[in-house]
Coordinates of C-alpha atoms in Angstrom, one line a residue:
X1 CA -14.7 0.8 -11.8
X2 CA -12.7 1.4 -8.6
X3 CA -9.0 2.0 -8.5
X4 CA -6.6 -0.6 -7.5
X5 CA -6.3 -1.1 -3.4
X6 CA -4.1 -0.3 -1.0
X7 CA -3.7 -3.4 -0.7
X8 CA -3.4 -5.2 -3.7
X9 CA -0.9 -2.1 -4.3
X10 CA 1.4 -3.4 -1.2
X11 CA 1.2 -6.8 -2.0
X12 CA 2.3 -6.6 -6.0
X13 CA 5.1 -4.5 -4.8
X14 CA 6.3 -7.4 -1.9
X15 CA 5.6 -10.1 -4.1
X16 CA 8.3 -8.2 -6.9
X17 CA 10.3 -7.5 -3.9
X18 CA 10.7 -11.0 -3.1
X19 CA 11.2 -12.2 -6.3
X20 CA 14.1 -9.5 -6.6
X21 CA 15.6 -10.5 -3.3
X22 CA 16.1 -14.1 -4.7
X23 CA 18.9 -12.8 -7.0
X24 CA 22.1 -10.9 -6.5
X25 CA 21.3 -9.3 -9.3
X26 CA 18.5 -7.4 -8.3
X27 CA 19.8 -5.5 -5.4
X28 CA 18.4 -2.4 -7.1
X29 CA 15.1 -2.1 -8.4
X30 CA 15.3 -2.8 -12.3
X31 CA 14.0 0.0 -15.1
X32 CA 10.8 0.0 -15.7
X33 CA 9.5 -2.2 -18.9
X34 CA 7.3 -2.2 -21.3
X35 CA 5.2 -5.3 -21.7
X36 CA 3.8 -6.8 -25.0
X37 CA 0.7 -9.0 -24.0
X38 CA -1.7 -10.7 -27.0
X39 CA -4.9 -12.0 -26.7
X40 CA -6.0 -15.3 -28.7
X41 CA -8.8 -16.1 -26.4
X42 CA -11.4 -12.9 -25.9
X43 CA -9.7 -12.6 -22.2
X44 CA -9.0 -8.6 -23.0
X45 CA -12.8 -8.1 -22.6
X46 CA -11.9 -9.2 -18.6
X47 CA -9.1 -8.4 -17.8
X48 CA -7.7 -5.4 -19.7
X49 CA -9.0 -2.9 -17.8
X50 CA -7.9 -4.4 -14.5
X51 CA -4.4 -4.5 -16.5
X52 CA -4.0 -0.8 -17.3
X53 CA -4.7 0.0 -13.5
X54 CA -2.0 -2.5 -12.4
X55 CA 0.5 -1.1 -14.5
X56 CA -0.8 3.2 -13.9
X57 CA -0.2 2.1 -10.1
X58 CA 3.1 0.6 -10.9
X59 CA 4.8 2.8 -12.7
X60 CA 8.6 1.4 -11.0
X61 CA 7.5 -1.7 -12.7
X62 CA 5.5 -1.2 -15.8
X63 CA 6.5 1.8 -18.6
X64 CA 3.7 1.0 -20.7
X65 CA 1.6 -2.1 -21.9
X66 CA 0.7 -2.8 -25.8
X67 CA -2.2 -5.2 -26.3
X68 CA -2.9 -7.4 -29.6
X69 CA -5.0 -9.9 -30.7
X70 CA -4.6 -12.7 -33.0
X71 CA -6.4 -15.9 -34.1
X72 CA -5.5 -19.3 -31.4
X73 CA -4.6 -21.4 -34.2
X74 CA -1.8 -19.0 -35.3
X75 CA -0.2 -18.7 -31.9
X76 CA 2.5 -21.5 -31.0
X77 CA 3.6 -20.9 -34.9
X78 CA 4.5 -17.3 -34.6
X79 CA 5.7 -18.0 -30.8
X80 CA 8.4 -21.1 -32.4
X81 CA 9.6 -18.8 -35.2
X82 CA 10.5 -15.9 -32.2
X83 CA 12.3 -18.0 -30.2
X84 CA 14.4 -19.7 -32.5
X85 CA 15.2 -16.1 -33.6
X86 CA 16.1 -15.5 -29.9
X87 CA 13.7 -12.3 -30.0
X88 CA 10.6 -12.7 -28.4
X89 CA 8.3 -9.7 -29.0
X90 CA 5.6 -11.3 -26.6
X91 CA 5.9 -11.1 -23.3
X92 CA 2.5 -12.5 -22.3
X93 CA -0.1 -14.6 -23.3
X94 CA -4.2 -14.9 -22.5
X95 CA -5.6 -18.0 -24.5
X96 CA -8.1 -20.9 -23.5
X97 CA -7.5 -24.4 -22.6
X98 CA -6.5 -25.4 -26.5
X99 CA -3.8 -23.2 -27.5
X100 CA -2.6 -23.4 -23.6
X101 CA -2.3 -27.1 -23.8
X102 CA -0.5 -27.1 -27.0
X103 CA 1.8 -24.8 -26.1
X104 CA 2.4 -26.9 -22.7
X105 CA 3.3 -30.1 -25.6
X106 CA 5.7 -27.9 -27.5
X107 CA 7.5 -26.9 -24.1
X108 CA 6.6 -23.2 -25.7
X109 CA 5.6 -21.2 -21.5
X110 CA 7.9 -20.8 -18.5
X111 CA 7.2 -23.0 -15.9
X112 CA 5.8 -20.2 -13.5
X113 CA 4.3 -22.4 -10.7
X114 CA 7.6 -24.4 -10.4
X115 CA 10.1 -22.0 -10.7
X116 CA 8.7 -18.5 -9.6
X117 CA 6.8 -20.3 -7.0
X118 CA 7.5 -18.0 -4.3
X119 CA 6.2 -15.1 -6.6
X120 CA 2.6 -16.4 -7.1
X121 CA 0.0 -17.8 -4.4
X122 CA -0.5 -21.6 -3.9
X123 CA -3.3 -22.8 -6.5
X124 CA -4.9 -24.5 -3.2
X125 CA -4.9 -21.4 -1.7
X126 CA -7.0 -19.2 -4.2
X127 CA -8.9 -20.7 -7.0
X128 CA -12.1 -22.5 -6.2
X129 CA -12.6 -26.0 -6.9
X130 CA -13.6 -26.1 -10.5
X131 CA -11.4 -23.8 -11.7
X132 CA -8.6 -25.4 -9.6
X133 CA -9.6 -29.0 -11.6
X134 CA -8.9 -26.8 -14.8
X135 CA -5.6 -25.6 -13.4
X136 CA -4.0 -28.9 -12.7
X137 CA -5.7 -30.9 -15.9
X138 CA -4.3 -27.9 -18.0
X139 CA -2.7 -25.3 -16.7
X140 CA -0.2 -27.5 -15.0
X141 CA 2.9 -25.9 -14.1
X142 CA 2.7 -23.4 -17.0
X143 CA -0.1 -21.7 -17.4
X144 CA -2.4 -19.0 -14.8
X145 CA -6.3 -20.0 -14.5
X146 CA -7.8 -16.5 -14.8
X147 CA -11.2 -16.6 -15.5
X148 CA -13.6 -19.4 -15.0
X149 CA -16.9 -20.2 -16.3
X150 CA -19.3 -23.9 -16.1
X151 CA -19.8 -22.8 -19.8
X152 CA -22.0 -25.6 -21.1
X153 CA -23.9 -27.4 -22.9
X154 CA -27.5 -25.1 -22.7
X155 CA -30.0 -25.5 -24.9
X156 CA -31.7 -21.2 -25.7
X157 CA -35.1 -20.7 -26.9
X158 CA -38.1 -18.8 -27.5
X159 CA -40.9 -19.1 -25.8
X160 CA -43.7 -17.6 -27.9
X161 CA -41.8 -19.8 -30.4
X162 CA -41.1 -23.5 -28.6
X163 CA -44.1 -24.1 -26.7
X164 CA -43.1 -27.2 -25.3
X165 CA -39.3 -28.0 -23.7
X166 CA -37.3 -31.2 -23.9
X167 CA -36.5 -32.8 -21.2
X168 CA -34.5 -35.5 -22.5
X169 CA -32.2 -36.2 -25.3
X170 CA -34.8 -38.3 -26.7
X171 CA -37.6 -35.9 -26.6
X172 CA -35.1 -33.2 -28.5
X173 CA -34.1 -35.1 -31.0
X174 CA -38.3 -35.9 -32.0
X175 CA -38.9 -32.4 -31.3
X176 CA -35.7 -31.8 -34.5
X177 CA -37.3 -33.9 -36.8
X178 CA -40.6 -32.6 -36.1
X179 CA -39.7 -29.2 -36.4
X180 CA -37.1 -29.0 -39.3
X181 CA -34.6 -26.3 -39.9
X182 CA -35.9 -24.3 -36.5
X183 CA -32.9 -25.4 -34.5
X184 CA -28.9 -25.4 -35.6
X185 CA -25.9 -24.9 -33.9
X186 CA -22.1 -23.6 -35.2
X187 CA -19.7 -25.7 -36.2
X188 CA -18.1 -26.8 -32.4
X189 CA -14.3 -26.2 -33.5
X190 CA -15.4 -22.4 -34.0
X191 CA -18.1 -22.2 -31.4
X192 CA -18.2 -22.4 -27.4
X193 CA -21.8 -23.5 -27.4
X194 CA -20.6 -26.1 -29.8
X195 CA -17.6 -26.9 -28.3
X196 CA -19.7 -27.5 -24.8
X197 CA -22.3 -29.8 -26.7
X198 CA -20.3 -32.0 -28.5
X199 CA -18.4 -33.0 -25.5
X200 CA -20.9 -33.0 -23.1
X201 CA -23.3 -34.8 -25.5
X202 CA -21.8 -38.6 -24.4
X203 CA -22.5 -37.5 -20.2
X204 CA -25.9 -37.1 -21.2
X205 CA -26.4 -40.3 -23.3
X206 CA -24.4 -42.5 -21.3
X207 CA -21.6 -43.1 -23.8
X208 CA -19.3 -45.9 -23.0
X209 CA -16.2 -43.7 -22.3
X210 CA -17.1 -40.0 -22.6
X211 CA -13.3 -39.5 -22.6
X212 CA -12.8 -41.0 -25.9
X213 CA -14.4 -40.1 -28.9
X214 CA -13.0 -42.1 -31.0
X215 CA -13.6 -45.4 -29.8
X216 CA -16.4 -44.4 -26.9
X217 CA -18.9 -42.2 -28.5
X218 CA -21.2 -44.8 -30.5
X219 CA -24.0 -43.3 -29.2
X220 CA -23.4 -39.4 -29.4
X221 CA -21.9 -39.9 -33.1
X222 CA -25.3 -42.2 -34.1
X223 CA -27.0 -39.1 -32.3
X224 CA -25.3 -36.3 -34.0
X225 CA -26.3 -37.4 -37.4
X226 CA -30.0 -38.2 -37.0
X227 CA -30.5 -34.8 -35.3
X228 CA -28.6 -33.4 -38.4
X229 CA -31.7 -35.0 -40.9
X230 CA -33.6 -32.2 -39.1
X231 CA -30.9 -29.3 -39.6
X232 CA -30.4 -26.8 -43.0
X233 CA -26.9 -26.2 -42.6
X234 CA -24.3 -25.3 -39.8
X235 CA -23.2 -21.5 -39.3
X236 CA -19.6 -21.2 -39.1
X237 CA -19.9 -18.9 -35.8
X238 CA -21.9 -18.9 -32.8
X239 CA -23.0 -15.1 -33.5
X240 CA -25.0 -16.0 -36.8
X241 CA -27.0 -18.5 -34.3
X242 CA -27.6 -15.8 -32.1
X243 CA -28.6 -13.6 -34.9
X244 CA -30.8 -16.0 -36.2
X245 CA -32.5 -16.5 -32.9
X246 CA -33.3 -12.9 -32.2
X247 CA -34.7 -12.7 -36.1
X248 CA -36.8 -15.6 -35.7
X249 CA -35.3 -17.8 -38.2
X250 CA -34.9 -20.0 -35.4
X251 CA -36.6 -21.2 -32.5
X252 CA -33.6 -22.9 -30.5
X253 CA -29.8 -23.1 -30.5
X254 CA -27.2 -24.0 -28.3
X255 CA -25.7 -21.5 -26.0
X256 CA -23.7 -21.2 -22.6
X257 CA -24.0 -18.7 -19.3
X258 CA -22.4 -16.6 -21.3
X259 CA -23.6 -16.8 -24.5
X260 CA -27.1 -16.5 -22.8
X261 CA -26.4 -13.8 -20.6
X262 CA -24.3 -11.2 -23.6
X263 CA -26.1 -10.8 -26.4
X264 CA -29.6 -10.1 -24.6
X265 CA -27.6 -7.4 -22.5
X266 CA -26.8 -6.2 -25.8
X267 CA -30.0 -6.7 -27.3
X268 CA -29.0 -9.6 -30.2
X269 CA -31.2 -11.6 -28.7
X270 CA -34.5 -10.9 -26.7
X271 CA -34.8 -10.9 -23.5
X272 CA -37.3 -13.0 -23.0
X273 CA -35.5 -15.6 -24.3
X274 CA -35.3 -18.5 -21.6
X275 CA -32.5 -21.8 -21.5
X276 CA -33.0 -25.7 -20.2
X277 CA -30.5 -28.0 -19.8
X278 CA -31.5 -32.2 -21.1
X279 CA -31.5 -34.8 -18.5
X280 CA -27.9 -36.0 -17.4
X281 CA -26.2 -32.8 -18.1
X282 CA -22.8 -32.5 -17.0
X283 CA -20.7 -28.8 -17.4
X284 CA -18.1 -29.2 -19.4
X285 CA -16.1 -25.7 -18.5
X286 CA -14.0 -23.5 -20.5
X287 CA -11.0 -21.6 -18.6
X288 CA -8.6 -19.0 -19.5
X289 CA -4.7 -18.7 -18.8
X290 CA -2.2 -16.3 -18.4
X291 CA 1.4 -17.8 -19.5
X292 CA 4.5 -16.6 -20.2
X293 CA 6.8 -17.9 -23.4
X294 CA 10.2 -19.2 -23.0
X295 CA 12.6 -16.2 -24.2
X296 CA 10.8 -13.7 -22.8
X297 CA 13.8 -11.4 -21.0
X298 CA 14.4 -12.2 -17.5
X299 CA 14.0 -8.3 -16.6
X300 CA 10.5 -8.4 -17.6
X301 CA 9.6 -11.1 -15.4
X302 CA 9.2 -9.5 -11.8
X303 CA 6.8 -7.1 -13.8
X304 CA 4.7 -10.0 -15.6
X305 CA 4.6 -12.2 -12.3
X306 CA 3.5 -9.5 -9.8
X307 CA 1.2 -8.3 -12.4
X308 CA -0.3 -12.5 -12.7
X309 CA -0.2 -12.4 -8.6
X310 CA -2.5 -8.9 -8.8
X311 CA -4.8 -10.6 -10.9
X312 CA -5.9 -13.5 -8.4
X313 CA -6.6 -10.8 -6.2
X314 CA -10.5 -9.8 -5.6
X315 CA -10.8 -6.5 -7.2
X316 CA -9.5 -7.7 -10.9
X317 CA -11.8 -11.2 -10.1
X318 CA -14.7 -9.4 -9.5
X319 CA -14.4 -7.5 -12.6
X320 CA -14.5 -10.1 -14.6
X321 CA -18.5 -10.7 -13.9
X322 CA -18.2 -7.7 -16.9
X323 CA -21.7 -7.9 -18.4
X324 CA -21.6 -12.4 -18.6
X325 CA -19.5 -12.5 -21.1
X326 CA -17.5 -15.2 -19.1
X327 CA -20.5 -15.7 -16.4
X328 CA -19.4 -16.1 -13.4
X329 CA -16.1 -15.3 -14.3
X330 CA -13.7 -15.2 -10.9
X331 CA -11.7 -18.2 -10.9
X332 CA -10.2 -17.3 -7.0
X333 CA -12.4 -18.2 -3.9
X334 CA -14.5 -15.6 -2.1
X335 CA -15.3 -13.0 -5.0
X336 CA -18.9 -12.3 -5.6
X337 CA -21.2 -10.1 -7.6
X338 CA -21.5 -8.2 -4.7
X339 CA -18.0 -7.1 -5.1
X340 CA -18.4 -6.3 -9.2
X341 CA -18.8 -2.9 -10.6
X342 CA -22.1 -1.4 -10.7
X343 CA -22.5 -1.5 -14.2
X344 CA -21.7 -5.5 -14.1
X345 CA -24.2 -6.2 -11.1
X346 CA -26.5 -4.3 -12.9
X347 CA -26.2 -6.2 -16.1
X348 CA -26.7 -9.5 -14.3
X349 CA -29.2 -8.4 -12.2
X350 CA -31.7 -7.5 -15.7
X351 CA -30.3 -10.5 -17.6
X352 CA -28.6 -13.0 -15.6
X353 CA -30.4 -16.1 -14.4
X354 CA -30.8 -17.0 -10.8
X355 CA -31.3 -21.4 -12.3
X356 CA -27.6 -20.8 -13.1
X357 CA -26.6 -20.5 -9.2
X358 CA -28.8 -24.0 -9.0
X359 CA -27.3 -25.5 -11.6
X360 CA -23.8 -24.5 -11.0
X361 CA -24.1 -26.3 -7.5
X362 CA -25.9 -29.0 -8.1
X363 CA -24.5 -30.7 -12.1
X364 CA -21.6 -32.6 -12.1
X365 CA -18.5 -30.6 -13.7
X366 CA -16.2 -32.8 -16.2
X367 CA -13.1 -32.0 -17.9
X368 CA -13.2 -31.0 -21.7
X369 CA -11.0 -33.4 -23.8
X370 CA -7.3 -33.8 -24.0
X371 CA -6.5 -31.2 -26.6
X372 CA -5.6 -34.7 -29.1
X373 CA -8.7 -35.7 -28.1
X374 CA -10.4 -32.4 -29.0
X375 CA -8.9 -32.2 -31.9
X376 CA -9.9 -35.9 -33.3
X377 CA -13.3 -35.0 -32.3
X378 CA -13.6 -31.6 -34.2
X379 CA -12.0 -33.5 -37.4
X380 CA -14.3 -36.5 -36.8
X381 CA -17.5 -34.0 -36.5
X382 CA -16.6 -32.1 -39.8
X383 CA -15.8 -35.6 -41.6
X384 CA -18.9 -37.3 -40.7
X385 CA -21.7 -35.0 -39.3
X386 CA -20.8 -31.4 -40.8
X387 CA -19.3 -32.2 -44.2
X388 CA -20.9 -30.0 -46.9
X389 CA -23.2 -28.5 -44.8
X390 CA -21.6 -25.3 -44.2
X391 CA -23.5 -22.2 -44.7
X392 CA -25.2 -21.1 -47.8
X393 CA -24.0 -19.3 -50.3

């Protein structure tokens, strides 16, 4: 991959020069510090490289960056016993919409957008349109849209295997109960592919309030459990799907860009393995943030913003085409695979899909739930649809 610009070089350093202006008390340039950044969210396999260059081109800024990684559900916990402690050891945080959003509830970030506003570029300004819907409907004032992907719902299968593809919800649930125990999907609260399908199941069946599933879902919850008559058991991880797949222990699962695009570039799954979307298919995206907690010390934040303002700049975008993980990936205007490292344009060229530029222009994009939303739904999806179907012992 190619160093960091002249450019982007220039404009981290004005950006930090600005913000020190603002003060009185940054007449000189601060020490150098060391930032603490975890990961709850995969984002590292993005953006970590893009970090290290940042912080090698800024040495006046950075000292030295430690990277962890830890489990979303265990996050706002350990960030609430840290700052009642008054010691925060983490400095910066990559997580999806979830763990963002609760965090945003708990009043857990700094309210970057409002109050560093002059350090960071308008949202308007850079993110394209979808990601800019994910900003505002959670990022908000907190959080830093990063990545961006349409995710969801896909349907992947083989073709030697699944002669015939549904076109319709109808036709896929006959095609189920026809063909027991050849398709399964993971349990959604652990799975992307899941997560994308149980949400954008009531788009495609014309559920009365999509929004709400709870009191609007009649359809997708009466759906869910006659396509489970045809289904063994539900993996606990999206990976033993795509395992299962590639053995030929199934002959469809669910799956996104990315979860398409990944394991055949690393040879998990053929790759001749093809994907359709059902009638009435609506994206139901998945978007990562960069956000920083409340007690964080206020010498470390000209370092963490000009480091957030470098990366919704085009170089550290582009890189995040990586090899699909995230497909597309950019969440800023203007960045194209043209612009990715070799290695990445490579990888999509053998692997990726050219439907996928179709499909992200022409289906509708919705919001995933409100993260109480998401949450009733996972609970109401183990209760009634996945309850002691887990996988064998």
């Amino acid at each position: 991959m190619s160093h960091l610009t002249r450019r982007g070089f220039v404009g981290a350093g004005l950006g930090a020069a600005a913000l020190h202006g603002a003060s009185p008390g940054f007449a000189q340039t601060p020490a150098p510090v060391a930032l603490a950044i975890i990961d709850v969210a995969g984002n590292l396999q993005l953006t970590q490289g893009a970090i290290e260059r940042f912080a090698r081109a800024n040495p006046n800024l950075i000292s030295g960056v430690n990277f962890t990684r830890a489990p979303s559900p265990e996050l706002p916990a350990k960030i609430v016993a840290q700052q009642r402690a008054g010691r925060m050891d983490i400095d910066l945080v990559l997580t999806g919409p979830g763990a963002m959003s609760d965090g945003i509830q708990q009043g857990l970030w700094v309210d970057v957008w409002k109050s560093h506003a002059a350090a960071l570029p308008k949202p308007e300004d850079v993110y394209h349109e979808q990601a800019l819907m994910m900003q505002r409907n959670f990022g908000q004032n907190e959080g830093v849209a990063v990545v961006y992907s349409p995710s969801g719902p896909l349907f992947e299968y083989a073709p030697d295997r699944m002669k015939t593809v549904p076109k319709t919800a109808e036709e896929f649930l006959a095609y189920v109960k026809q063909n027991p125990k050849r398709f399964t999907y993971a349990r959604p609260v652990n799975s992307g592919p899941g997560w994308t399908f149980l949400q954008g199941l009531p788009y495609i069946l014309g559920d009365a309030d999509p929004a709400d599933p709870m009191k609007g879902w009649d359809k997708s919850w009466a759906y869910l459990k006659e396509l489970g008559t045809g289904i063994d058991y539900y993996p606990s991880g999206t990976g033993a799907t795509m395992k299962e797949l590639g053995e030929g222990t199934r002959d469809v699962i669910l799956s996104t860009c990315g979860w398409d695009i990944n394991p055949r570039a690393l040879g998990i799954v053929p790759k001749e393995a093809q994907v359709f979307v059902l009638a009435n298919t609506h994206w139901i995206p998945d978007t990562q943030f960069m956000c920083v907690p409340k007690g964080v010390a206020a010498a470390k934040m000209p370092a963490l913003l000009a480091l957030m303002a470098h990366m919704l700049t085009p170089e550290p975008q582009a890189a995040t085409f990586d090899k699909g993980y995230f497909y597309p990936g950019p969440a800023v205007k203007g960045v194209t695979l043209a612009m990715a490292p070799k290695e990445s344009q490579d990888v999509i060229k053998e692997f990726g899909r050219p439907m996928y530029d179709e499909l992200i222009a022409t289906l509708p994009t919705r919001p995933p739930l409100t993260p109480e939303r998401l949450v009733a739904a996972f609970r109401r999806w183990d209760q009634e649809v996945g309850a002691g179907r887990g996988a064998p012992n």
